[in-house]
PDB file of C-alpha atoms and ligand atoms in Angstrom:
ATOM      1  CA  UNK A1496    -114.461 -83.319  -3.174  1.00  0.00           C
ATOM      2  CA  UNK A1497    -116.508 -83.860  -6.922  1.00  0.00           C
ATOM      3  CA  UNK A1498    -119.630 -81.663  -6.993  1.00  0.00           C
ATOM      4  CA  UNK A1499    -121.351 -85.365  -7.006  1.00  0.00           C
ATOM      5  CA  UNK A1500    -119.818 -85.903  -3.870  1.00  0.00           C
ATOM      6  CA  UNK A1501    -121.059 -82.310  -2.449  1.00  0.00           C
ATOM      7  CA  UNK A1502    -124.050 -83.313  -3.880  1.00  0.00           C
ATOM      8  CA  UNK A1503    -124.677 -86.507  -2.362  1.00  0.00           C
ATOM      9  CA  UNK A1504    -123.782 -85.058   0.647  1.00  0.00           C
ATOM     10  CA  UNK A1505    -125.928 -82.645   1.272  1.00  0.00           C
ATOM     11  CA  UNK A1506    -129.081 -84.669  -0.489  1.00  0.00           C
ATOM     12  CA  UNK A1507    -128.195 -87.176   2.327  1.00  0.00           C
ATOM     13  CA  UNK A1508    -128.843 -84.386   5.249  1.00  0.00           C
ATOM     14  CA  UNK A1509    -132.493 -83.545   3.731  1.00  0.00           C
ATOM     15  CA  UNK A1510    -135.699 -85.482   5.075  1.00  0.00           C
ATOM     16  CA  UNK A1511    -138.099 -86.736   2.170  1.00  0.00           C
ATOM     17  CA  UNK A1512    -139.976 -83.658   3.035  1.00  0.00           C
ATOM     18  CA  UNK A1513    -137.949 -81.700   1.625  1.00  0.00           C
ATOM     19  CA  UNK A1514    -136.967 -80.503  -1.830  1.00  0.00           C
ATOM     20  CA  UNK A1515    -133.396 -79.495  -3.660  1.00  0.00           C
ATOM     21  CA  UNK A1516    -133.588 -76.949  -6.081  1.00  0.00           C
ATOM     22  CA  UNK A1517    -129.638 -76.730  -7.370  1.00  0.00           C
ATOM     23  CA  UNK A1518    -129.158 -73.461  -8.168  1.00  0.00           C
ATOM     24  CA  UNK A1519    -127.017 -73.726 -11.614  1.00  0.00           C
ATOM     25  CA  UNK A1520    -126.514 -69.675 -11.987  1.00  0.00           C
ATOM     26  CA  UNK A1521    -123.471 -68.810 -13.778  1.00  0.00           C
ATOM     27  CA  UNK A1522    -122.785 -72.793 -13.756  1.00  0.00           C
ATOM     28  CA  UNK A1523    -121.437 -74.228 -16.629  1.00  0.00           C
ATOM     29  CA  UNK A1524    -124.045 -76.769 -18.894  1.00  0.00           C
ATOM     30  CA  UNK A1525    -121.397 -79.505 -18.728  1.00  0.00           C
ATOM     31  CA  UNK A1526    -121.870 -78.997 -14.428  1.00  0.00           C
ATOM     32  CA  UNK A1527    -125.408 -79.228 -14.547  1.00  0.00           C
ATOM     33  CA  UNK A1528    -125.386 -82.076 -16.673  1.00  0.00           C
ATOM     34  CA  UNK A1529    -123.289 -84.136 -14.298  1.00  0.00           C
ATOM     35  CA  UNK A1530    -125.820 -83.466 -11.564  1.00  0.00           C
ATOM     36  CA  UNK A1531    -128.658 -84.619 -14.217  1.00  0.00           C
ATOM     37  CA  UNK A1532    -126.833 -87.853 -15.065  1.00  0.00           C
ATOM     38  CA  UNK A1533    -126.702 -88.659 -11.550  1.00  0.00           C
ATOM     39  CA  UNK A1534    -130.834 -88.294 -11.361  1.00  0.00           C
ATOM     40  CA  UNK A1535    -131.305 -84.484 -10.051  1.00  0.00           C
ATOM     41  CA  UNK A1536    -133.675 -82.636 -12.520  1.00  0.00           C
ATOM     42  CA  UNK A1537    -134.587 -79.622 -10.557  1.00  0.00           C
ATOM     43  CA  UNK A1538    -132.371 -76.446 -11.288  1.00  0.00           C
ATOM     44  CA  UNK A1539    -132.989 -72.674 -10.029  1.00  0.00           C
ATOM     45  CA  UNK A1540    -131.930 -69.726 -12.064  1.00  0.00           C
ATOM     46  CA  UNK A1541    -131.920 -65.631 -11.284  1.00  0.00           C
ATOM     47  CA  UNK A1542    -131.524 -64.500 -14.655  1.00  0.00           C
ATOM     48  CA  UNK A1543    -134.255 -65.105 -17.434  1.00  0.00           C
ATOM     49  CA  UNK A1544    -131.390 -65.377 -20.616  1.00  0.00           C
ATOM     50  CA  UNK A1545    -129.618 -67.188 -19.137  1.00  0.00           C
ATOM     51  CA  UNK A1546    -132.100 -69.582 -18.076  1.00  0.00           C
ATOM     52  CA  UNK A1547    -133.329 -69.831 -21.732  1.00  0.00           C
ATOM     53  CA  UNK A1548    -130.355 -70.343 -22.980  1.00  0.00           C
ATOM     54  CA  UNK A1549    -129.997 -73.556 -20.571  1.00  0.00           C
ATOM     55  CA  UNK A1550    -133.467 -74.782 -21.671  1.00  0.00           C
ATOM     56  CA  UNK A1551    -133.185 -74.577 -25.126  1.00  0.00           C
ATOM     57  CA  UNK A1552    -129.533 -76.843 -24.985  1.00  0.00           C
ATOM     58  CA  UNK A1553    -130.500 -78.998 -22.423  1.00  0.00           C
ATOM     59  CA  UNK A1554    -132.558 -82.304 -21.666  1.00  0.00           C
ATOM     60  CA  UNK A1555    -136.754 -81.437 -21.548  1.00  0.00           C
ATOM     61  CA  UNK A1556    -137.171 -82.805 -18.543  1.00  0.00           C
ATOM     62  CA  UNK A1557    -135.148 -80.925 -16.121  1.00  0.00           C
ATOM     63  CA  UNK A1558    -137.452 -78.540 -14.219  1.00  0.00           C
ATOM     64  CA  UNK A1559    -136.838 -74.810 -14.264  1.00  0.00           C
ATOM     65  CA  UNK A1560    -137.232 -72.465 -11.060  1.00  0.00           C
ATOM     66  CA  UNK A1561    -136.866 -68.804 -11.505  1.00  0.00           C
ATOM     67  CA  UNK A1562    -135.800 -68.241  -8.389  1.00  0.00           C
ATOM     68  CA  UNK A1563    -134.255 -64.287  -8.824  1.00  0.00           C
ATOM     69  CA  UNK A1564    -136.354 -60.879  -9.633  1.00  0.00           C
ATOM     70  CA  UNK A1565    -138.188 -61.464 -12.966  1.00  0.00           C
ATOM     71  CA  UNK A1566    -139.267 -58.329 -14.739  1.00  0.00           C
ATOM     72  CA  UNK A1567    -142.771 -58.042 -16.343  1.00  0.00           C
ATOM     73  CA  UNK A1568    -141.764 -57.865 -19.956  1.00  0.00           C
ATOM     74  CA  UNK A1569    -139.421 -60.765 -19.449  1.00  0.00           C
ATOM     75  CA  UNK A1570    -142.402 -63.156 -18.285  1.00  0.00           C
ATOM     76  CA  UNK A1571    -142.665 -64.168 -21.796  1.00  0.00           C
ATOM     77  CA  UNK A1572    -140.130 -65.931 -22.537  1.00  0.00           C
ATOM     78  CA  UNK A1573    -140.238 -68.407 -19.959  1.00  0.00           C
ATOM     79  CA  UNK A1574    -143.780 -69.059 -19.711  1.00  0.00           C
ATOM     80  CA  UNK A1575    -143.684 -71.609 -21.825  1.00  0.00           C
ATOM     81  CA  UNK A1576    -141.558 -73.766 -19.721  1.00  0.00           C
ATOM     82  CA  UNK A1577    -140.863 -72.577 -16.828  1.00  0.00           C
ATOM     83  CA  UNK A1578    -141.825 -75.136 -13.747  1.00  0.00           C
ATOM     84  CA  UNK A1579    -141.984 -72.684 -10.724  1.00  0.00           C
ATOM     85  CA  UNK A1580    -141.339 -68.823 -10.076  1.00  0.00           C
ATOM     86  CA  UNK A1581    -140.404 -68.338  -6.770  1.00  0.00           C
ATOM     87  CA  UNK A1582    -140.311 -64.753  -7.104  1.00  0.00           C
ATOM     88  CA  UNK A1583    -143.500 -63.104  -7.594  1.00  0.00           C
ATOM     89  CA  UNK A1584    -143.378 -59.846  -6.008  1.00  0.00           C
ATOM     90  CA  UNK A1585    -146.140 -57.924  -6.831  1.00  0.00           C
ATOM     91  CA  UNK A1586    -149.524 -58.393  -7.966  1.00  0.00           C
ATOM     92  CA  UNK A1587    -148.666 -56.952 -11.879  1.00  0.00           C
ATOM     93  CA  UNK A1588    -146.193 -59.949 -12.009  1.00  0.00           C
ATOM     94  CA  UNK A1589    -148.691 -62.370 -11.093  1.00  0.00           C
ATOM     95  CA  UNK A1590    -151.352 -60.740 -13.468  1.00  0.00           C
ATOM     96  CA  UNK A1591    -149.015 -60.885 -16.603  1.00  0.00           C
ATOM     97  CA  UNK A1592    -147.497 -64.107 -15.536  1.00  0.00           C
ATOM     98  CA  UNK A1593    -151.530 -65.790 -15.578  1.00  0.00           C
ATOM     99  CA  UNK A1594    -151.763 -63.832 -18.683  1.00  0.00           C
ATOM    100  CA  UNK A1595    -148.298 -65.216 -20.641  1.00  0.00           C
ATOM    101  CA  UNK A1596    -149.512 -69.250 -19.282  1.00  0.00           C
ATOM    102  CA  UNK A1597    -152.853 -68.700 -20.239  1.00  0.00           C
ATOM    103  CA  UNK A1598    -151.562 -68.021 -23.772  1.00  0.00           C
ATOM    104  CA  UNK A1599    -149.368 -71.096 -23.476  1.00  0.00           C
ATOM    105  CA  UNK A1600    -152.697 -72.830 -22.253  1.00  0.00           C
ATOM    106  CA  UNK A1601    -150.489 -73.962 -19.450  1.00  0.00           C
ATOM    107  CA  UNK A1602    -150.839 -73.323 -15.366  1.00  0.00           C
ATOM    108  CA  UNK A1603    -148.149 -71.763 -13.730  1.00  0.00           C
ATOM    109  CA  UNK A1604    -147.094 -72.452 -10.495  1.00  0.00           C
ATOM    110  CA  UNK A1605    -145.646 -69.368  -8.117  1.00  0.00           C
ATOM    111  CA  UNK A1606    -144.930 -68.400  -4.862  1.00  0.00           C
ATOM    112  CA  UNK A1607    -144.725 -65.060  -3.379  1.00  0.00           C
ATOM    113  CA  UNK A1608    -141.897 -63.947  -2.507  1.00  0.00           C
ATOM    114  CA  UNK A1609    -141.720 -62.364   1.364  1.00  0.00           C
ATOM    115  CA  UNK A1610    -139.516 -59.762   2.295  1.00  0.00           C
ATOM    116  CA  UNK A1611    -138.095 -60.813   5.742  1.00  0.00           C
ATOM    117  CA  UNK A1612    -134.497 -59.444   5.723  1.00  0.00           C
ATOM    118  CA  UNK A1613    -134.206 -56.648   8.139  1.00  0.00           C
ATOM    119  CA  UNK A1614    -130.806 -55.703   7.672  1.00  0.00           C
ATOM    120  CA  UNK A1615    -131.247 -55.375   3.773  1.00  0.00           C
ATOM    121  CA  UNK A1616    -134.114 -54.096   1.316  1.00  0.00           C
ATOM    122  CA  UNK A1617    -134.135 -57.406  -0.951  1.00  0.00           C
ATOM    123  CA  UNK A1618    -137.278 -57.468  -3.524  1.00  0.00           C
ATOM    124  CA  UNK A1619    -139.948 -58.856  -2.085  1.00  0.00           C
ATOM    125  CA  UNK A1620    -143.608 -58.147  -0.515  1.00  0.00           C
ATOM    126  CA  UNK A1621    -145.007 -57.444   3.065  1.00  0.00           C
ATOM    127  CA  UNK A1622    -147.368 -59.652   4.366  1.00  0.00           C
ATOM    128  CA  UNK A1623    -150.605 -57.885   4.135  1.00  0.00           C
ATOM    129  CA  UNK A1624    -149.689 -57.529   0.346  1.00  0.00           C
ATOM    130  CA  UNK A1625    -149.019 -60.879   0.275  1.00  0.00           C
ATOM    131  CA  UNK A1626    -152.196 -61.875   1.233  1.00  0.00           C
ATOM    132  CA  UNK A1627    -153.705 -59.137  -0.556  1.00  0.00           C
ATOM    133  CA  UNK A1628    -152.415 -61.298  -3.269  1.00  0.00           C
ATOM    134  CA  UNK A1629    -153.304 -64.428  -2.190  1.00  0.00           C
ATOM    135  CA  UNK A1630    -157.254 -63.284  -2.368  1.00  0.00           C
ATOM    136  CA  UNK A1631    -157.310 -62.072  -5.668  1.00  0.00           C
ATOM    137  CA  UNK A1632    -155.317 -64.802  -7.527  1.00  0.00           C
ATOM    138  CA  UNK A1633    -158.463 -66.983  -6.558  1.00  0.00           C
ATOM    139  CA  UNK A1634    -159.288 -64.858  -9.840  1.00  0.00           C
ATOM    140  CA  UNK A1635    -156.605 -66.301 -12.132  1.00  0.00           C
ATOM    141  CA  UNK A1636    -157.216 -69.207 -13.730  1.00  0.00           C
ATOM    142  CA  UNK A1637    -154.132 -69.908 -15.044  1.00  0.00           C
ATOM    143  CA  UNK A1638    -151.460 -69.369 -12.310  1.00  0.00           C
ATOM    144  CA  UNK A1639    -151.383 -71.520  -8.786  1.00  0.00           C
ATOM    145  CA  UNK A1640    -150.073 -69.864  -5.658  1.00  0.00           C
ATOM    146  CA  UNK A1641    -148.240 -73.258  -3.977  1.00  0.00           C
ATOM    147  CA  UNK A1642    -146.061 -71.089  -1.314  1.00  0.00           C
ATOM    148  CA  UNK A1643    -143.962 -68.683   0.133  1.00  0.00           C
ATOM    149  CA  UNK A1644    -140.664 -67.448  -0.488  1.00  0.00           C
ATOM    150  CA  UNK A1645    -138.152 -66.165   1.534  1.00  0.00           C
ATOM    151  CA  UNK A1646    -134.512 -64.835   1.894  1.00  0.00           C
ATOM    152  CA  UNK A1647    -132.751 -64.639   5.601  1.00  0.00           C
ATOM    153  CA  UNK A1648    -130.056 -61.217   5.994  1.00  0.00           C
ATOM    154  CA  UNK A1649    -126.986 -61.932   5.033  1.00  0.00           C
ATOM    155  CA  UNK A1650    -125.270 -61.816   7.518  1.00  0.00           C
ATOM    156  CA  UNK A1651    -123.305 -64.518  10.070  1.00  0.00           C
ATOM    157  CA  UNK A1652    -125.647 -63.076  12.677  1.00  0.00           C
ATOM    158  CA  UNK A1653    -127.314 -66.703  13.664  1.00  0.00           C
ATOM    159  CA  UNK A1654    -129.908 -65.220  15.829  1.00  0.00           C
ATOM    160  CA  UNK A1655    -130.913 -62.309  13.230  1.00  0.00           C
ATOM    161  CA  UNK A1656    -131.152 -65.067  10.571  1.00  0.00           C
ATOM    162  CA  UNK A1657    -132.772 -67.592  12.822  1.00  0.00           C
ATOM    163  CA  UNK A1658    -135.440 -64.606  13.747  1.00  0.00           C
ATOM    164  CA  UNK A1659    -136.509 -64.173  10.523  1.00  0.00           C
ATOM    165  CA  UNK A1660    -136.551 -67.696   9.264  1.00  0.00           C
ATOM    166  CA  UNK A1661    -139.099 -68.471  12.177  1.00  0.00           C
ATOM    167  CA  UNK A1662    -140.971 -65.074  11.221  1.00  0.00           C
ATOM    168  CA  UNK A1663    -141.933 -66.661   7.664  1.00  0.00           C
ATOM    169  CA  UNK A1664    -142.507 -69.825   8.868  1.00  0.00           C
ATOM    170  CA  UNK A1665    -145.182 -68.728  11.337  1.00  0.00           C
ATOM    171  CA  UNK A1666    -146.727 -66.583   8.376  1.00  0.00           C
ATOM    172  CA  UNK A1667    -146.893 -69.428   6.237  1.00  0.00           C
ATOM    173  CA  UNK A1668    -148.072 -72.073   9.085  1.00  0.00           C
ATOM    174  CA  UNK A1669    -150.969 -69.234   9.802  1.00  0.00           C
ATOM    175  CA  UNK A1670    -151.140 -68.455   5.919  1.00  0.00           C
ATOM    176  CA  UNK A1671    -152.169 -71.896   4.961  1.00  0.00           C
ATOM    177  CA  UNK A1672    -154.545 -72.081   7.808  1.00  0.00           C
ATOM    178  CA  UNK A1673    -156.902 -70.195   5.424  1.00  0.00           C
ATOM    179  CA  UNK A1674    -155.763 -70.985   2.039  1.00  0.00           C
ATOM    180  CA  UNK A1675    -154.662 -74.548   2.160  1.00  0.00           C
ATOM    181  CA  UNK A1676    -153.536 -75.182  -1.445  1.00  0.00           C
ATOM    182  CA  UNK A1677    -149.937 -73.652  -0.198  1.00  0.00           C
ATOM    183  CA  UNK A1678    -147.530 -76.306   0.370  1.00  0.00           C
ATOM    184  CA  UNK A1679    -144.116 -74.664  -0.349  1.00  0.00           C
ATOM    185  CA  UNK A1680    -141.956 -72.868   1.972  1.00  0.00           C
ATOM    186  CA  UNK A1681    -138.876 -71.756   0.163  1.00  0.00           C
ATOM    187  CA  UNK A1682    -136.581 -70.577   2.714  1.00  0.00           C
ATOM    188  CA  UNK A1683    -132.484 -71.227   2.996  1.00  0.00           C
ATOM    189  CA  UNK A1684    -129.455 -71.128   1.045  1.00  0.00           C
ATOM    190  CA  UNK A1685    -126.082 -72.810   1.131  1.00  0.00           C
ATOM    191  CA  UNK A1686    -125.205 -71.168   4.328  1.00  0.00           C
ATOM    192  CA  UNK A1687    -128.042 -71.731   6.114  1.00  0.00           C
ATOM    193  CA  UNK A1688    -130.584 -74.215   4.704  1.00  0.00           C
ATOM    194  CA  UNK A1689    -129.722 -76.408   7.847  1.00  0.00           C
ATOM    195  CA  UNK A1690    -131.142 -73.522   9.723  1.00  0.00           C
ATOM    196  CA  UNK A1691    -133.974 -72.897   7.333  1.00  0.00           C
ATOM    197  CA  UNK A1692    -134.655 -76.557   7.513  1.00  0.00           C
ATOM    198  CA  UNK A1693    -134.801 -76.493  11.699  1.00  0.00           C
ATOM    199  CA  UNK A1694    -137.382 -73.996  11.071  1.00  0.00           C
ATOM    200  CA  UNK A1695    -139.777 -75.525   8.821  1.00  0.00           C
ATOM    201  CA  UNK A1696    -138.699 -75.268   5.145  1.00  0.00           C
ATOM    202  CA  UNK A1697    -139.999 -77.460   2.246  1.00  0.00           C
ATOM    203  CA  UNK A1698    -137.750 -76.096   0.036  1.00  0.00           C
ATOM    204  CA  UNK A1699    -133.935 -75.408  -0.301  1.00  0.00           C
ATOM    205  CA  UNK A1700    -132.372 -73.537  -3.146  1.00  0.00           C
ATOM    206  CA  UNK A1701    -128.438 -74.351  -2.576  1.00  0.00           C
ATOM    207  CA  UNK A1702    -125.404 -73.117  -5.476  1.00  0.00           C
ATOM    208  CA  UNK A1703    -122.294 -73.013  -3.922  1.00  0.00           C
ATOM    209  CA  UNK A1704    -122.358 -75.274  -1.037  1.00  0.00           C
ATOM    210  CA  UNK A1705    -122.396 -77.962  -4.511  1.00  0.00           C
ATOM    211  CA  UNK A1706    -120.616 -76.340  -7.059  1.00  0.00           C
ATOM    212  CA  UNK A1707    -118.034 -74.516  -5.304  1.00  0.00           C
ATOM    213  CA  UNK A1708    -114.966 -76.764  -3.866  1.00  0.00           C
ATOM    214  CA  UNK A1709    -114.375 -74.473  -0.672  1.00  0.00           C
TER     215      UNK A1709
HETATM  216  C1  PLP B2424    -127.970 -67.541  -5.719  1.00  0.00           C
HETATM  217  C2  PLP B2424    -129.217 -67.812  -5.007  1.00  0.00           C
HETATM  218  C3  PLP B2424    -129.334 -68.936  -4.177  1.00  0.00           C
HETATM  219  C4  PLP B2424    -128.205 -69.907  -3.912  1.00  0.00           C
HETATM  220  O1  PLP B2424    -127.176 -69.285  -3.232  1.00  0.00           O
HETATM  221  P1  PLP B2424    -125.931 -70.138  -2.694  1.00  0.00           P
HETATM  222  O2  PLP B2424    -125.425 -69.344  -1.566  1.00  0.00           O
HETATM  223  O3  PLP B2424    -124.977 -70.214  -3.857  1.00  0.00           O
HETATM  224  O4  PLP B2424    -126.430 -71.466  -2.296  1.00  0.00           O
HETATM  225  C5  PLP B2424    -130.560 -69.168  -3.569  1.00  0.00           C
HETATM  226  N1  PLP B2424    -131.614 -68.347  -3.747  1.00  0.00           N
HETATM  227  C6  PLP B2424    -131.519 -67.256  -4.542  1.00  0.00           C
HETATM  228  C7  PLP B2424    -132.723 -66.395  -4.696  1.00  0.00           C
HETATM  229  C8  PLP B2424    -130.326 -66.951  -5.188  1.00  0.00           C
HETATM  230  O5  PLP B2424    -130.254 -65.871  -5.971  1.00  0.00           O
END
């Protein structure tokens, strides 16, 4: 199969609720671009050159997630572009992320990014420091909170990964009981955004499952 066909495929399986983010990490410009001619404009990338890099050469209308850990002094040279961080993990991000949009006089939106792997220490906050958070960014002007994201173990462990998937989706269902501007749950990856999905995700970030003929 094409990565259009891959594509197609797995755009097929997703309900209009939710959203693809192709993640286009270490993907060739020429492999993005046949997922753009076909109409998909939303691409994730871990690693801020590289995702500048990709901006600068490509179409202006393709929207950019950072989806991997984003240092501090690297917030700067994406804020004036960048379409949604998906992984703000602590509150000094956030702070110099309103800071850098401000300066663009742009709004930024984020999500926090919840540590919910057991088996592994991945970046990412606890819950009360999420909402910790979530309380003072009512302070920013220039950044908007629009979710939660989350990473399962990885692991082939269905029940381990199915336990924590339904841990951050019950966070986020309570989460948005009191702040109700969230509407993003970021939550599974090629292997298991089916199982993400089951459990209430808004948002899929999927690389390989596309790119990768397997
Ligand atoms: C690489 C990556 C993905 C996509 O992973 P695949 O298994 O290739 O689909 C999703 N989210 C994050 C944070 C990633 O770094």
């Amino acid at each position: 199969m094409m990565i259009i066909e891959r594509f197609l495929t797995i755009l097929n399986e997703l309900s209009s609720e939710v959203s693809l983010v192709v993640v286009s990490k270490t993907r060739s410009k020429s492999a993005l671009m046949e997922l753009y001619d076909a109409g998909h404009n939303i691409f994730g990338e871990n690693k801020v050159r590289e995702m500048v890099e990709k901006f600068d050469a490509l179409p202006k209308d393709i929207q950019w997630h950072m989806i991997g850990h984003l240092q501090t002094n690297k917030v700067k040279y994406i804020a004036h572009f960048v379409s949604l961080i998906h992984s703000v993990d602590s509150l000094k991000l956030l702070i110099e992320i309103n800071k850098r949009a401000k300066q663009n006089n742009r709004i930024i939106d984020c999500l926090l990014q919840i540590n919910i792997a057991k088996e592994e220490t991945k970046f990412g906050l606890t819950k009360s420091e999420a909402l910790e958070i979530l309380l003072l960014s009512n302070k920013m002007t220039n950044i908007k909170i629009k979710g939660l994201m989350g990473m399962a173990t990885n692991s082939i462990d269905l029940t381990l990964i199915k336990s924590e998937f339904f841990d951050l989706s019950d966070f986020y269902k309570k989460t948005k009981l009191k702040f109700k501007n969230l509407d993003i749950l970021s939550m599974g990856m090629s292997g298991d955004f089916r199982t993400a999905i089951e459990h209430g995700s808004t948002m899929v970030r999927v690389g390989s499952a596309i790119f990768d003929n397997r």
